[in-house]
């Protein structure tokens, strides 16, 4: 959320909506999944609407753009990874939640320790 210090909220929202497009591109390239015309049209209509709605708030700040686009790419990679694991039936829904919870304990403990909570 460091980008919200330098970007307006509407511009932040516009840039975050591109995560869906990144996931779609990743599914085509990594998973070999195709999308029908209606799905693509819907995503592009959503992106067009968000851009039109925020046209008055256009501002350029390279730091903010880099932060949001990095966040989008990492989020898309995470979603693709989870989808790949679920498609391979390597872990079920509960297995994924279990390992996600276990892996987040050290990070949460560090945050709790340094924030004196």
Short mmCIF file of C-alpha atoms in Angstrom, two decimals:
data_model
loop_
_atom_site.label_atom_id
_atom_site.label_comp_id
_atom_site.label_asym_id
_atom_site.label_seq_id
_atom_site.Cartn_x
_atom_site.Cartn_y
_atom_site.Cartn_z
CA UNK A 1 0.00 0.00 0.00
CA UNK A 2 3.01 2.27 -0.29
CA UNK A 3 1.68 3.43 -3.63
CA UNK A 4 -1.36 5.06 -2.01
CA UNK A 5 0.98 7.72 -0.63
CA UNK A 6 1.81 8.92 -4.13
CA UNK A 7 -1.26 7.96 -6.19
CA UNK A 8 -4.87 9.02 -5.84
CA UNK A 9 -7.32 6.34 -4.77
CA UNK A 10 -9.10 6.27 -8.19
CA UNK A 11 -5.76 5.82 -9.98
CA UNK A 12 -4.76 3.11 -7.51
CA UNK A 13 -8.07 1.34 -8.20
CA UNK A 14 -7.54 1.55 -11.96
CA UNK A 15 -4.09 0.03 -11.73
CA UNK A 16 -5.20 -2.73 -9.34
CA UNK A 17 -7.97 -3.81 -11.73
CA UNK A 18 -5.30 -4.87 -14.20
CA UNK A 19 -4.54 -7.88 -11.98
CA UNK A 20 -7.44 -9.69 -13.64
CA UNK A 21 -5.87 -9.12 -17.06
CA UNK A 22 -2.48 -10.31 -15.78
CA UNK A 23 -4.09 -13.49 -14.42
CA UNK A 24 -5.82 -14.13 -17.73
CA UNK A 25 -2.56 -13.68 -19.65
CA UNK A 26 -0.78 -15.95 -17.18
CA UNK A 27 -3.43 -18.64 -17.51
CA UNK A 28 -2.99 -18.61 -21.28
CA UNK A 29 0.82 -18.67 -21.13
CA UNK A 30 1.42 -20.92 -18.12
CA UNK A 31 -1.63 -23.15 -17.86
CA UNK A 32 -2.52 -23.24 -21.54
CA UNK A 33 -6.09 -22.24 -20.78
CA UNK A 34 -8.16 -20.39 -23.36
CA UNK A 35 -10.96 -17.91 -22.81
CA UNK A 36 -14.06 -17.40 -24.85
CA UNK A 37 -14.89 -14.10 -26.49
CA UNK A 38 -17.53 -13.20 -23.89
CA UNK A 39 -15.07 -13.50 -20.99
CA UNK A 40 -12.46 -11.37 -22.77
CA UNK A 41 -15.09 -8.79 -23.70
CA UNK A 42 -16.27 -8.59 -20.11
CA UNK A 43 -12.75 -8.06 -18.75
CA UNK A 44 -11.96 -5.39 -21.34
CA UNK A 45 -15.30 -3.65 -20.69
CA UNK A 46 -14.50 -3.60 -16.96
CA UNK A 47 -11.04 -2.15 -17.61
CA UNK A 48 -12.43 0.41 -20.04
CA UNK A 49 -15.07 1.47 -17.51
CA UNK A 50 -12.53 1.88 -14.73
CA UNK A 51 -10.24 3.94 -16.95
CA UNK A 52 -13.12 6.17 -18.09
CA UNK A 53 -14.30 6.64 -14.49
CA UNK A 54 -10.87 7.79 -13.35
CA UNK A 55 -9.93 9.91 -16.36
CA UNK A 56 -10.07 13.10 -14.27
CA UNK A 57 -7.59 11.72 -11.73
CA UNK A 58 -4.79 10.82 -14.10
CA UNK A 59 -1.46 11.45 -12.48
CA UNK A 60 1.94 9.97 -13.17
CA UNK A 61 4.24 8.93 -10.40
CA UNK A 62 6.77 6.28 -11.35
CA UNK A 63 7.20 5.01 -7.77
CA UNK A 64 3.45 4.50 -7.35
CA UNK A 65 3.11 2.81 -10.73
CA UNK A 66 6.02 0.47 -10.04
CA UNK A 67 4.64 -0.46 -6.63
CA UNK A 68 1.13 -1.21 -7.93
CA UNK A 69 2.30 -3.10 -11.01
CA UNK A 70 4.72 -5.17 -8.90
CA UNK A 71 1.85 -5.95 -6.55
CA UNK A 72 -0.30 -6.93 -9.55
CA UNK A 73 2.37 -9.26 -10.93
CA UNK A 74 3.01 -10.92 -7.57
CA UNK A 75 -0.73 -11.33 -6.96
CA UNK A 76 -1.23 -12.82 -10.42
CA UNK A 77 1.67 -15.22 -9.87
CA UNK A 78 0.17 -16.30 -6.54
CA UNK A 79 -3.27 -16.88 -8.08
CA UNK A 80 -1.71 -18.90 -10.92
CA UNK A 81 0.31 -20.98 -8.47
CA UNK A 82 -2.76 -21.74 -6.36
CA UNK A 83 -4.78 -22.59 -9.45
CA UNK A 84 -2.04 -24.91 -10.75
CA UNK A 85 -1.80 -26.73 -7.43
CA UNK A 86 -5.59 -27.06 -7.18
CA UNK A 87 -5.82 -28.29 -10.80
CA UNK A 88 -3.17 -30.94 -10.12
CA UNK A 89 -5.11 -32.07 -7.01
CA UNK A 90 -1.84 -31.92 -5.10
CA UNK A 91 -3.57 -30.28 -2.15
CA UNK A 92 -7.23 -29.82 -1.43
CA UNK A 93 -8.78 -26.55 -0.33
CA UNK A 94 -8.09 -27.26 3.31
CA UNK A 95 -4.53 -28.40 2.64
CA UNK A 96 -3.78 -25.12 0.91
CA UNK A 97 -5.27 -23.13 3.79
CA UNK A 98 -3.34 -25.23 6.30
CA UNK A 99 0.06 -24.67 4.66
CA UNK A 100 -0.70 -21.01 4.03
CA UNK A 101 -1.49 -20.57 7.73
CA UNK A 102 1.59 -22.48 8.86
CA UNK A 103 3.88 -20.47 6.58
CA UNK A 104 2.43 -17.16 7.76
CA UNK A 105 3.05 -17.84 11.47
CA UNK A 106 6.74 -16.73 11.50
CA UNK A 107 5.95 -13.51 9.63
CA UNK A 108 2.99 -12.77 11.87
CA UNK A 109 5.07 -13.47 14.98
CA UNK A 110 7.75 -11.01 13.83
CA UNK A 111 5.16 -8.31 13.16
CA UNK A 112 3.48 -8.89 16.54
CA UNK A 113 6.84 -8.83 18.33
CA UNK A 114 8.03 -5.56 16.79
CA UNK A 115 4.67 -3.82 17.09
CA UNK A 116 4.42 -4.70 20.80
CA UNK A 117 1.02 -6.29 20.51
#
